[in-house]
Backbone as ProteinMPNN parsed JSONL, in Angstrom:
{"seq_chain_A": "XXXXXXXXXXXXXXXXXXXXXXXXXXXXXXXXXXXXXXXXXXXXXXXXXXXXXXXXXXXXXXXXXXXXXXXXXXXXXXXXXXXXXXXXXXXXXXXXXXXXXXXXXXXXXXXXXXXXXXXXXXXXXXXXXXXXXXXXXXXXXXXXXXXXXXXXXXXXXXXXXXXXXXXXXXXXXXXXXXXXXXXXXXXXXX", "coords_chain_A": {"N_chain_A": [[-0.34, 18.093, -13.927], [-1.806, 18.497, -16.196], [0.227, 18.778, -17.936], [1.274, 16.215, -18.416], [-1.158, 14.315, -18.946], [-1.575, 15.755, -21.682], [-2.668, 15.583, -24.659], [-4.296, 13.466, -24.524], [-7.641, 11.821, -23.985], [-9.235, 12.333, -20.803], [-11.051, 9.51, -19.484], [-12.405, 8.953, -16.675], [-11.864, 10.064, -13.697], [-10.717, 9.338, -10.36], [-10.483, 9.332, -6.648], [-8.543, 7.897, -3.754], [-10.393, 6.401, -1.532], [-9.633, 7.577, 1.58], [-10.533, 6.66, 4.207], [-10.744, 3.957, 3.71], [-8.76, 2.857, 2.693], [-7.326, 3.596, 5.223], [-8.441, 1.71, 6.794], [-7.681, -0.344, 5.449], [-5.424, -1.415, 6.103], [-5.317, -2.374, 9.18], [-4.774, -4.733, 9.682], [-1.698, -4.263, 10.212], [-1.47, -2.328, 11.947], [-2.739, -4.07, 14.203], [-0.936, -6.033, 14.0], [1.743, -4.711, 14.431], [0.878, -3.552, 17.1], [1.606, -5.748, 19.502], [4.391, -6.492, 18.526], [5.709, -3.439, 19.083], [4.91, -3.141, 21.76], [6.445, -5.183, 23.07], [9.051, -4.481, 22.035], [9.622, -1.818, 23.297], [9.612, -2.875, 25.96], [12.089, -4.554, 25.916], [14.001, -2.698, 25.005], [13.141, -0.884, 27.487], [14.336, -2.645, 29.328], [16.489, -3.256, 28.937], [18.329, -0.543, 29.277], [17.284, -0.271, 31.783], [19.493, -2.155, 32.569], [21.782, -0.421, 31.209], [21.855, 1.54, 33.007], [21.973, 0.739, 35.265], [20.219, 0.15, 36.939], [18.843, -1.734, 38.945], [16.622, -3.19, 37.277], [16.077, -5.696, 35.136], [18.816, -6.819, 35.937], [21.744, -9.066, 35.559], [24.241, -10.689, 37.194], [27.503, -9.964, 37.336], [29.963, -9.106, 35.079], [28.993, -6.676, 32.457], [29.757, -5.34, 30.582], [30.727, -4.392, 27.524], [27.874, -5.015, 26.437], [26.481, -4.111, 27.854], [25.8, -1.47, 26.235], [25.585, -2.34, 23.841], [22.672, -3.36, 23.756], [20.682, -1.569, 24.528], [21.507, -0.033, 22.205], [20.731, -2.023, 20.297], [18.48, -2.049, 20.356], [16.755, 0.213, 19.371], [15.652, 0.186, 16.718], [13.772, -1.067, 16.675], [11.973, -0.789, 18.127], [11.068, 1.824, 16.705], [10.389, 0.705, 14.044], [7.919, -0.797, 15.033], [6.622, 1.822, 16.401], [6.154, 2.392, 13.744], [4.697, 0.553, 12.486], [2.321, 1.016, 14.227], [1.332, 3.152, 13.142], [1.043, 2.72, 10.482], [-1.963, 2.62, 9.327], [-2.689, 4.834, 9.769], [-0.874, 7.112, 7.952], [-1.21, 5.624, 5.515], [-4.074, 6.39, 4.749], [-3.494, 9.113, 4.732], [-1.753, 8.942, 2.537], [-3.793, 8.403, 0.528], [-5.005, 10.441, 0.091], [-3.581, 11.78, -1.044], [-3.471, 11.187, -3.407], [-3.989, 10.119, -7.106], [-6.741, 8.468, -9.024], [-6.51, 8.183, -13.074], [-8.154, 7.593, -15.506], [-7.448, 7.344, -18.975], [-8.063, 7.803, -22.723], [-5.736, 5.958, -23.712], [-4.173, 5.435, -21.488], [-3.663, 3.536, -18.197], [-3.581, 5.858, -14.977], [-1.825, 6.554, -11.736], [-1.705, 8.754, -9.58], [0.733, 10.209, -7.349], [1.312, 12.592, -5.173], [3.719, 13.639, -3.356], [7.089, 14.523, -1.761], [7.757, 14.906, -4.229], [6.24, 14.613, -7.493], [4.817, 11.699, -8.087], [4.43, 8.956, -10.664], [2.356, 6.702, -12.255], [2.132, 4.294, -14.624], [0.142, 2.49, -16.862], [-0.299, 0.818, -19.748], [-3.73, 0.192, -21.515], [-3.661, -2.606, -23.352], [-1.872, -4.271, -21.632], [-3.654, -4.795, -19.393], [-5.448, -7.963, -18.682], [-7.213, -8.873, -16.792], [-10.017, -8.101, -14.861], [-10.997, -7.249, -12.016], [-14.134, -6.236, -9.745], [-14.843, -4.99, -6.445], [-17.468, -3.692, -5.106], [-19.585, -2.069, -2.467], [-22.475, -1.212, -0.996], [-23.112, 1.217, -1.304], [-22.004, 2.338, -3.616], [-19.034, 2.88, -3.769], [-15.722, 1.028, -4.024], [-13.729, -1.343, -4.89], [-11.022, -1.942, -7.509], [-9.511, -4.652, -9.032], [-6.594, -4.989, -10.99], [-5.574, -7.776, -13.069], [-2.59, -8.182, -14.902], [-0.669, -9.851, -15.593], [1.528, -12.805, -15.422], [3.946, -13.938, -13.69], [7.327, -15.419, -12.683], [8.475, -15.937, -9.736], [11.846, -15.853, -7.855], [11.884, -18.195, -7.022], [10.739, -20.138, -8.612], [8.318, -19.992, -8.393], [5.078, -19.382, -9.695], [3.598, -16.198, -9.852], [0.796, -13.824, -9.515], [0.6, -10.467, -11.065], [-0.253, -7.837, -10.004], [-2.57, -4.631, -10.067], [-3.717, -2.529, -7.681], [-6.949, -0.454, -7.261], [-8.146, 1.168, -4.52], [-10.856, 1.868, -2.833], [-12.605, 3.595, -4.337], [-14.807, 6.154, -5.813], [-18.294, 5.177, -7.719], [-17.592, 2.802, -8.82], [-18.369, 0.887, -10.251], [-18.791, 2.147, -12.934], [-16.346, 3.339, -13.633], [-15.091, 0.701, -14.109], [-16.64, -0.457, -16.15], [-16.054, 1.39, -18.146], [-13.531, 1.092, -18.336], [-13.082, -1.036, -19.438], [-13.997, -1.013, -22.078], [-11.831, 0.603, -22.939], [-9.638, -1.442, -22.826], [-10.845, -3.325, -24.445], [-10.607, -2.227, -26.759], [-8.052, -2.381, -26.702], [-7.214, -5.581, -26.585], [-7.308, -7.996, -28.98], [-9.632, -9.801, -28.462], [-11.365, -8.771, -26.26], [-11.496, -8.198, -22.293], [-14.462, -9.809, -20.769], [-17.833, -8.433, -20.638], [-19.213, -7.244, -17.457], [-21.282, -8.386, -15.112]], "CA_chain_A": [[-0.979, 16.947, -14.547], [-2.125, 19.081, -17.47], [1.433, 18.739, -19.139], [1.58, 14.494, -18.31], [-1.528, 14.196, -20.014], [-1.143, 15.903, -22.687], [-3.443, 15.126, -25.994], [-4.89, 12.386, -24.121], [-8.957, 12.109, -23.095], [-9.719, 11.782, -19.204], [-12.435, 9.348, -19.419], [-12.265, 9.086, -15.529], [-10.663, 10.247, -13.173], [-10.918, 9.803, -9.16], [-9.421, 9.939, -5.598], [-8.891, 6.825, -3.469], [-10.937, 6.866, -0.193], [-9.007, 7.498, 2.688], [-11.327, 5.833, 4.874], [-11.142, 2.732, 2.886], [-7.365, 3.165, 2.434], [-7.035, 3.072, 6.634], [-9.204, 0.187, 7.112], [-7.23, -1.995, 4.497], [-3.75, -1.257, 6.804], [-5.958, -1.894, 10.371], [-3.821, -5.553, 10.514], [-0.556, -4.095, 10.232], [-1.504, -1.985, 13.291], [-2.914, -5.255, 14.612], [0.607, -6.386, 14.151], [2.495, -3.335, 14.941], [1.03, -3.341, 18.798], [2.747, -6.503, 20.574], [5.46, -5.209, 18.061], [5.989, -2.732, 19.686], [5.041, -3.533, 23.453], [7.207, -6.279, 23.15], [10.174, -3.895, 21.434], [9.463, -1.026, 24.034], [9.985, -3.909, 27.013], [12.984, -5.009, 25.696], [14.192, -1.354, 25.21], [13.579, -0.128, 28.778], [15.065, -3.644, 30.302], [18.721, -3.136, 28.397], [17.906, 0.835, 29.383], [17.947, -0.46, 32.889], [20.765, -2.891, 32.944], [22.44, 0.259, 31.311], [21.505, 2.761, 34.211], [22.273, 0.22, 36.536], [18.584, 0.44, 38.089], [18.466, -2.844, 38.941], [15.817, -3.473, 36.501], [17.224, -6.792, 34.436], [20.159, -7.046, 36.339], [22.625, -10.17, 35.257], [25.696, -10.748, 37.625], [28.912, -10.302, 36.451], [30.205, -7.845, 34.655], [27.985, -7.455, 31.24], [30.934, -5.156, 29.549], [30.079, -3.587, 26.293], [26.658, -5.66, 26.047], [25.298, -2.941, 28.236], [26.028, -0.346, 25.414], [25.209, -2.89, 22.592], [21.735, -4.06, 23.987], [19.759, -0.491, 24.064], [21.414, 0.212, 20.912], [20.2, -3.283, 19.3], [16.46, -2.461, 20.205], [15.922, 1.392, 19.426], [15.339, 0.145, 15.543], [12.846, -2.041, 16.91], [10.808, 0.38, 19.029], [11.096, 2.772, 15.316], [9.656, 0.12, 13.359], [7.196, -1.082, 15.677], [6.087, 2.728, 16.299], [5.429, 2.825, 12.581], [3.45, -0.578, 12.059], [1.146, 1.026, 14.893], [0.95, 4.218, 12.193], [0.429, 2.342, 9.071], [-3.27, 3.283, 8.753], [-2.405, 6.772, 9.1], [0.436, 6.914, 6.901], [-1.989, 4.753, 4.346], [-5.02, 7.859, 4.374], [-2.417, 10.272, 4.559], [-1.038, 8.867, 1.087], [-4.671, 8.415, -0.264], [-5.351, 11.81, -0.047], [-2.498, 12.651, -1.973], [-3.331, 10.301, -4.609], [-5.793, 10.481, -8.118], [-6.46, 7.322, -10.266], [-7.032, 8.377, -13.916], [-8.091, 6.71, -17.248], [-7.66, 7.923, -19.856], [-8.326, 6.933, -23.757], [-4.263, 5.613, -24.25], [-3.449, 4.341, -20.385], [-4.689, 4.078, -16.584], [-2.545, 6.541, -14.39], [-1.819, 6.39, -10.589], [-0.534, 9.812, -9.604], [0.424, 10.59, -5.996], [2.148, 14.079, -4.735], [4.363, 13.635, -1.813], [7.784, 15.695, -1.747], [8.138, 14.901, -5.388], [5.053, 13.86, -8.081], [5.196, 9.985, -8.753], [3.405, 8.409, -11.726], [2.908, 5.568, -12.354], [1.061, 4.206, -16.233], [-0.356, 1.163, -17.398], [-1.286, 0.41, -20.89], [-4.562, -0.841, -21.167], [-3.021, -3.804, -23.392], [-1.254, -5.119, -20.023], [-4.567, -5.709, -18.508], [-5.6, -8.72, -19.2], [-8.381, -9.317, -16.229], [-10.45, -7.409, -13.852], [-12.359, -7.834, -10.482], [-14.592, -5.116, -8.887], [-15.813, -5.252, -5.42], [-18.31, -2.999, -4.76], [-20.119, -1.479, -1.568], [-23.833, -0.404, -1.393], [-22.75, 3.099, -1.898], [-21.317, 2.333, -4.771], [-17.718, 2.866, -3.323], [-15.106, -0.226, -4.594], [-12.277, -1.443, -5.658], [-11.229, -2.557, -8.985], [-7.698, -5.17, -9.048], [-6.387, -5.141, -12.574], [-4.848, -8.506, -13.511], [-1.206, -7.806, -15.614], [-0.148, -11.393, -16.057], [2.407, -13.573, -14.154], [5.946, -14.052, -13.723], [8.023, -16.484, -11.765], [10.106, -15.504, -8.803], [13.175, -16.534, -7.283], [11.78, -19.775, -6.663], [10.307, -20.485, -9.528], [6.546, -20.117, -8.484], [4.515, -19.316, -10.453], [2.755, -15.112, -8.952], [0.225, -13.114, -11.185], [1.227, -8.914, -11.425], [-2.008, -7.17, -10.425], [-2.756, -3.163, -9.234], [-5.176, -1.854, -7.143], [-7.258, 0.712, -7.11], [-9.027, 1.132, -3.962], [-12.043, 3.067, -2.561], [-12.781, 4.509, -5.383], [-16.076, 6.247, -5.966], [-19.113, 4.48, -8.55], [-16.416, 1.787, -9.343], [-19.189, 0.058, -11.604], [-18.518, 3.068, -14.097], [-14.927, 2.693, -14.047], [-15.079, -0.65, -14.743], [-17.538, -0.356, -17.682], [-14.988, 2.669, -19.09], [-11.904, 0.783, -18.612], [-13.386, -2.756, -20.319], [-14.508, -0.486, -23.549], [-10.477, 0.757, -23.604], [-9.454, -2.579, -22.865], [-11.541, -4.067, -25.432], [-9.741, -1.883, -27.826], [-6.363, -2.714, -27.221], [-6.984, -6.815, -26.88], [-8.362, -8.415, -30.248], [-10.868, -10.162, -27.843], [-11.25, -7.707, -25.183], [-12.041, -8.862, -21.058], [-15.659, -10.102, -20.629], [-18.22, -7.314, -19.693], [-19.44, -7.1, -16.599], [-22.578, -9.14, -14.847]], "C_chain_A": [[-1.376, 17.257, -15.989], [-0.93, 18.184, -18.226], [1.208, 16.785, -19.656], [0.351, 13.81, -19.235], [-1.835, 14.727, -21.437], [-1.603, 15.729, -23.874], [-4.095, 13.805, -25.752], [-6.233, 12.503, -23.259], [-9.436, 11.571, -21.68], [-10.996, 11.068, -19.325], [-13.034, 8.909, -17.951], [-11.424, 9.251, -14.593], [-10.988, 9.871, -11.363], [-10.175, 9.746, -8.141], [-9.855, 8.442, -4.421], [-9.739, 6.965, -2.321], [-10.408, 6.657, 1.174], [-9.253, 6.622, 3.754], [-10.729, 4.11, 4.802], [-9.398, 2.019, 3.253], [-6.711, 2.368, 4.716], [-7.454, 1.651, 7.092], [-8.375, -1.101, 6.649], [-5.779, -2.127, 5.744], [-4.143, -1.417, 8.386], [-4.96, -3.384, 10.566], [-2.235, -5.501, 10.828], [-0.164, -3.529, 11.58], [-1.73, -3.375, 14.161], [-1.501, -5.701, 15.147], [1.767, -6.112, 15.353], [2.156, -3.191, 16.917], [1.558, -4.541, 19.619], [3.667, -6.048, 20.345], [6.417, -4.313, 18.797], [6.339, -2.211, 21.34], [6.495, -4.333, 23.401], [8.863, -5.391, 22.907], [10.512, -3.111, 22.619], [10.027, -1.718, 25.122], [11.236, -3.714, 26.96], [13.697, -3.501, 26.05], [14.384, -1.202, 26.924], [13.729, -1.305, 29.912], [16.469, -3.481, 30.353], [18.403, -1.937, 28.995], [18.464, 0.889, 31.122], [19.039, -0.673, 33.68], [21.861, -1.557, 32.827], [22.683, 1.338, 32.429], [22.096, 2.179, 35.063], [21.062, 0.417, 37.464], [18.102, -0.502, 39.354], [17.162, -3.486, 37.909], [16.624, -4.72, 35.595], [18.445, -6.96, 34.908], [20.497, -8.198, 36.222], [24.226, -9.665, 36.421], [26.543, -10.491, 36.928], [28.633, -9.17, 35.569], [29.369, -7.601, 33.127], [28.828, -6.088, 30.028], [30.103, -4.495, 28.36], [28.416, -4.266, 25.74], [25.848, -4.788, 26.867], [24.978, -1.263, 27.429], [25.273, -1.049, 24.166], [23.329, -3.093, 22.511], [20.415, -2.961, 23.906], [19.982, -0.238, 23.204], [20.462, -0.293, 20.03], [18.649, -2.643, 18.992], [15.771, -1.2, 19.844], [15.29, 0.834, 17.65], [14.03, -0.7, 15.327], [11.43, -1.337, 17.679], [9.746, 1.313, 17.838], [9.837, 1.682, 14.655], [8.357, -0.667, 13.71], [5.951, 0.345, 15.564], [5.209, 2.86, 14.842], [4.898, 2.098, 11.536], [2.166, 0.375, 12.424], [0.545, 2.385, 13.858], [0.601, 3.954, 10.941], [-1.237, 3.122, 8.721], [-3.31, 4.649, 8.669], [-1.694, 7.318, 8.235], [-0.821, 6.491, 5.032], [-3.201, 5.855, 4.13], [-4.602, 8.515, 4.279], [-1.923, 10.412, 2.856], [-2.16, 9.357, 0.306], [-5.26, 9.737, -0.725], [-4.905, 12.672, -1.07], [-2.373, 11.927, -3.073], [-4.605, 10.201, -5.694], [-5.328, 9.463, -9.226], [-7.141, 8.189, -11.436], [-7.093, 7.436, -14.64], [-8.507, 7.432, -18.12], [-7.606, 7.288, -21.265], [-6.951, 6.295, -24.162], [-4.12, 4.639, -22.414], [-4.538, 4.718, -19.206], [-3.033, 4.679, -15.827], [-3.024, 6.915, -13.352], [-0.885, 7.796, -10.137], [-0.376, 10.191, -7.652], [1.852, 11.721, -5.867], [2.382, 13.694, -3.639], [5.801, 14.948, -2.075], [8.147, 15.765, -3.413], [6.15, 14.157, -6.372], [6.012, 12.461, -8.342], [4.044, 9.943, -9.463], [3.496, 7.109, -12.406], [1.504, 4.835, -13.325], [0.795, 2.94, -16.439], [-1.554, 0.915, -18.893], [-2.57, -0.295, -20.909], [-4.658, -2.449, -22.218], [-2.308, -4.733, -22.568], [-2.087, -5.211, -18.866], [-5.488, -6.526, -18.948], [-6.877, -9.834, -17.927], [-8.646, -8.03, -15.377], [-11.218, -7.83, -12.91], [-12.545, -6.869, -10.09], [-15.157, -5.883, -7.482], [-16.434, -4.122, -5.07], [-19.4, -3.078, -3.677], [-21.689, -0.84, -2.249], [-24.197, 0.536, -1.846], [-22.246, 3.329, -3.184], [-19.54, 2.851, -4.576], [-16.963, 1.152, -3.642], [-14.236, -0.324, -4.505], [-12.355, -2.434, -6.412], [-9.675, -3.138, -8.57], [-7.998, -5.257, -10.772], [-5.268, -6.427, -12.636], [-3.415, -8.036, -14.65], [-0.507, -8.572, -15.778], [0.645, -12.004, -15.012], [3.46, -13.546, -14.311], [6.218, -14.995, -12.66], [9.4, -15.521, -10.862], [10.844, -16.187, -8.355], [13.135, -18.236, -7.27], [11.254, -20.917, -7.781], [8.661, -20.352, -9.8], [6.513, -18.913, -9.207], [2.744, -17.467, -9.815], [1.964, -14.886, -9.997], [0.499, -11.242, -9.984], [0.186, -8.109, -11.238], [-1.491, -5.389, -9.709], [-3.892, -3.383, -8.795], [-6.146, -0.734, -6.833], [-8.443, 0.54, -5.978], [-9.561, 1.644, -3.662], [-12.005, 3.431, -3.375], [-14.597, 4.624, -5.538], [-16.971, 6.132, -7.272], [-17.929, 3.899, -9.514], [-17.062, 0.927, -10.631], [-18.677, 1.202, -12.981], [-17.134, 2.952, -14.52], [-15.112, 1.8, -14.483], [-15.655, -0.943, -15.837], [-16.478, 0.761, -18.786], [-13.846, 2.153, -19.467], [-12.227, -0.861, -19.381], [-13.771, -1.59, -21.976], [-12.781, 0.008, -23.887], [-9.915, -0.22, -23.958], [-9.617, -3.274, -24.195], [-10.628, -3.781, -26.614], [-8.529, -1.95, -27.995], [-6.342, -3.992, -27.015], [-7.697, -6.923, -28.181], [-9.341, -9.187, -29.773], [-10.794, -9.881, -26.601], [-11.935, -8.825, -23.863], [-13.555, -9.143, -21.466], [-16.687, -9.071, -20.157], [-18.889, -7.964, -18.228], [-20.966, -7.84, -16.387], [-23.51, -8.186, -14.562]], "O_chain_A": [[-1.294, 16.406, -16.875], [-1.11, 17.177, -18.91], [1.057, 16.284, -20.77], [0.616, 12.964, -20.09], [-2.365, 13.979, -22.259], [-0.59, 15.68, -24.572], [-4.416, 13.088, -26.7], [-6.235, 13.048, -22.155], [-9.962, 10.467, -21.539], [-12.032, 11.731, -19.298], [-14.19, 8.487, -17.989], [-10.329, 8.69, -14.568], [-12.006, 10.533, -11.157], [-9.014, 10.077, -8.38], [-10.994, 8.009, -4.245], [-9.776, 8.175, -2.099], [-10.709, 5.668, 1.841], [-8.374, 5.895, 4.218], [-10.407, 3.356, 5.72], [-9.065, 1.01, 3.875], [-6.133, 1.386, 5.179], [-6.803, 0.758, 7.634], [-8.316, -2.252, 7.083], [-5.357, -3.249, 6.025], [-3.451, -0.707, 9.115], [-4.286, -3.343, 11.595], [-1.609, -6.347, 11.466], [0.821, -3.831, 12.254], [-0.761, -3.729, 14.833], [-1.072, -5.726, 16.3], [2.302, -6.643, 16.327], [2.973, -2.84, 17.768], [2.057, -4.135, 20.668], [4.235, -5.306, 21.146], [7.615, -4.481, 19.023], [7.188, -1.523, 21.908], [7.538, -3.803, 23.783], [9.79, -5.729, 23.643], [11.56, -3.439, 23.175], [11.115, -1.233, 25.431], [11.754, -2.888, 27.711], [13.915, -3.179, 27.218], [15.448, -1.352, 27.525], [13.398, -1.14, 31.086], [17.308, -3.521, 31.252], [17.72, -2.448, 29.881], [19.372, 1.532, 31.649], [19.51, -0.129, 34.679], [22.66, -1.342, 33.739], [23.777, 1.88, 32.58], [22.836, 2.841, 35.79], [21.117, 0.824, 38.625], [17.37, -0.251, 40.312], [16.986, -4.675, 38.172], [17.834, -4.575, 35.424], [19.263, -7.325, 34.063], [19.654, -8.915, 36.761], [24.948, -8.669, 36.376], [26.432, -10.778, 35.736], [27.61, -8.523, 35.348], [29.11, -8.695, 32.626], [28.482, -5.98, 28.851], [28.919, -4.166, 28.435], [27.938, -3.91, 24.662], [24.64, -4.683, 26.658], [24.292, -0.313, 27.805], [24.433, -0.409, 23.534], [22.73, -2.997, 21.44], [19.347, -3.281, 23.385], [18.956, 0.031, 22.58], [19.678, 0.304, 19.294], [17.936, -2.672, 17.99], [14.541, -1.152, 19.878], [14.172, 1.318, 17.471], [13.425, -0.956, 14.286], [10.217, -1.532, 17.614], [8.531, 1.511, 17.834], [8.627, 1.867, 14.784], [7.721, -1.175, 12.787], [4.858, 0.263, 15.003], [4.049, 3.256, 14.727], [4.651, 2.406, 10.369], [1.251, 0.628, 11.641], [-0.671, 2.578, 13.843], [-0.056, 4.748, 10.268], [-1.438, 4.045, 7.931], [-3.782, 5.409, 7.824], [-2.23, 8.291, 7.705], [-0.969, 7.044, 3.942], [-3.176, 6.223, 2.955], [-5.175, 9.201, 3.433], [-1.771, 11.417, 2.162], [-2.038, 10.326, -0.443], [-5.876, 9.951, -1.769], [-5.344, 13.646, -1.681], [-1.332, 11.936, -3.73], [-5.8, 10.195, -5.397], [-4.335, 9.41, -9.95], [-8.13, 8.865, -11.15], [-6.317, 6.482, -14.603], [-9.569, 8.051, -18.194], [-7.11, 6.162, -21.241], [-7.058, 6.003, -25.353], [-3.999, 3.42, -22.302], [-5.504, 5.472, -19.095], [-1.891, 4.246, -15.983], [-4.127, 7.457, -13.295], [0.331, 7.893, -10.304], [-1.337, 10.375, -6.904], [2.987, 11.626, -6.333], [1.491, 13.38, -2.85], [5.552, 16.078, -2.496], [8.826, 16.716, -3.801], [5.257, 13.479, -5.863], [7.19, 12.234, -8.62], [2.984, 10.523, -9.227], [4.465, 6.595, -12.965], [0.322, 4.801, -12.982], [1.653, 2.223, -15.924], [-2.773, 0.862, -19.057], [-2.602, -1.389, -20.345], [-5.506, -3.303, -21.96], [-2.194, -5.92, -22.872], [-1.724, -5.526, -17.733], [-6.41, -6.044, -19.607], [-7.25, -10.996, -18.089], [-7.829, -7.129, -15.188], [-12.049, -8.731, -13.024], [-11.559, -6.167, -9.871], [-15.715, -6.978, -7.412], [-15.615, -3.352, -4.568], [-20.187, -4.019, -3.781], [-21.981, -0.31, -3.321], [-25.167, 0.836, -2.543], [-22.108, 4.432, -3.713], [-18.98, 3.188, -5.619], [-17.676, 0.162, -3.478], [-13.574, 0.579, -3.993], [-13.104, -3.41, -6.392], [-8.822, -2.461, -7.997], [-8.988, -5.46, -11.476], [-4.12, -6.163, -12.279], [-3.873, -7.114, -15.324], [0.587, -8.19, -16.192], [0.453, -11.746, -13.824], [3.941, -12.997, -15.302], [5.368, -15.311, -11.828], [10.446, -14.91, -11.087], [10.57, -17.386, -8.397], [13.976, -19.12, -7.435], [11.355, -22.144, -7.765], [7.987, -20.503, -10.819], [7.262, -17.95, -9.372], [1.548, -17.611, -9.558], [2.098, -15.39, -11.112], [0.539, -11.03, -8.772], [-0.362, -7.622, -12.227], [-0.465, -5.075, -9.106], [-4.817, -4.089, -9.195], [-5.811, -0.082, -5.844], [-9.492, -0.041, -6.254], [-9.149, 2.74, -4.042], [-10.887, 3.937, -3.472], [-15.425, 3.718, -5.447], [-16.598, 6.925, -8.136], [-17.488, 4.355, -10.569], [-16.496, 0.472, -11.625], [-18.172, 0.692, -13.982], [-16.803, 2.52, -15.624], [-15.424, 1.936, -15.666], [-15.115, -1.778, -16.563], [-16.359, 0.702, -20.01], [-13.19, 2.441, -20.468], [-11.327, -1.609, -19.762], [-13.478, -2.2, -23.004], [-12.399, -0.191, -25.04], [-9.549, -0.321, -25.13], [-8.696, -3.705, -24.889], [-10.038, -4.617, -27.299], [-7.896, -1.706, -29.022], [-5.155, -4.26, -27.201], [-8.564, -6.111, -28.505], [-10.177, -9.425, -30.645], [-10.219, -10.626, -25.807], [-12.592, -9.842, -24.085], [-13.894, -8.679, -22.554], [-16.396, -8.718, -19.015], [-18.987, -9.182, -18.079], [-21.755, -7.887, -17.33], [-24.668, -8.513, -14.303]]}, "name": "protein", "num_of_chains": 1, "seq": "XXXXXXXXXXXXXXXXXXXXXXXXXXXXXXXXXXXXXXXXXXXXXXXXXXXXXXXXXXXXXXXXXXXXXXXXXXXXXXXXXXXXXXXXXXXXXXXXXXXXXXXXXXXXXXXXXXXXXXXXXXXXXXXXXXXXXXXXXXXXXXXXXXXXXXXXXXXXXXXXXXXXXXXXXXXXXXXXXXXXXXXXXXXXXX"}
């Protein structure tokens, strides 16, 4: 990280909160368990027909659809399995991940089998929202404007930085960079 920043001043730096991180990914599990029941079912019904268990048995001869039908559903079992893992997967990352700001950009760095990095001028943020916890634990979204997709609507481009610890300070650090790269910088803070 030394090298990446480089002649540039850390005026915060921190680490998302794992915790926080699991919690946000708790409906994907939500999701992820009929998902999966439902996938699993399917799975060890074709599973049957293939065994010949009697389990799902259809008359008549069922020909290469008893080869095709456990195939169809193992990708379904997979992706099911790893809805019901999202929240672990999601603290797992956070761990391995450190928001900085520094006096030139904000930088999202996360170490997995390779570093990723990922920069944002603070001229390309152009709003902010904190939510903040009693503890002073938060999250800050950074507005980054809008664009039109496929359809024509009309999205807006935001990041997030979540759990992050005394988010009010961030947010007071990154509106004074801000400030300096719009000619009428975001609004401060209430």
């Amino acid at each position: 990280m030394k090298r990446e920043l480089e002649g540039e001043e850390i005026l915060w730096a921190g680490r998302p909160s794992p915790l926080a991180a699991f919690w946000k990914s708790i409906p994907i599990l939500l999701f992820g368990i009929p998902f999966f029941a439902f996938s699993l079912a399917w799975e060890l019904l074709s599973l049957g027909i293939f065994f010949n268990t009697g389990v799902g048995k259809v008359e008549g001869p069922g020909g290469i659809m008893n080869y095709i039908f456990p195939i169809f559903g193992l990708p379904f079992v997979v992706v099911g399995f790893g809805l019901m893992g999202s929240p672990l997967w999601a603290a797992r990352k956070a761990t391995r991940t450190v928001h900085i700001l520094t006096d030139r950009r904000l930088v999202t760095a996360v170490l997995g089998q390779k570093l990723s990095i990922k920069s944002i001028e603070p001229k390309q943020v152009f709003d902010m929202t904190r939510v903040e916890d009693a503890n002073g634990f938060g999250t800050i979204t950074f507005s980054l404007g809008t664009y039109r997709d496929s359809d024509g609507d009309k999205l807006e481009r935001t990041e997030v930085w979540l759990g992050v610890a005394d988010v009010r300070d961030l947010e007071l650090k990154l509106r004074r960079v801000t400030s300096a790269a719009h000619p009428t910088g975001p609004d401060q803070p209430a």
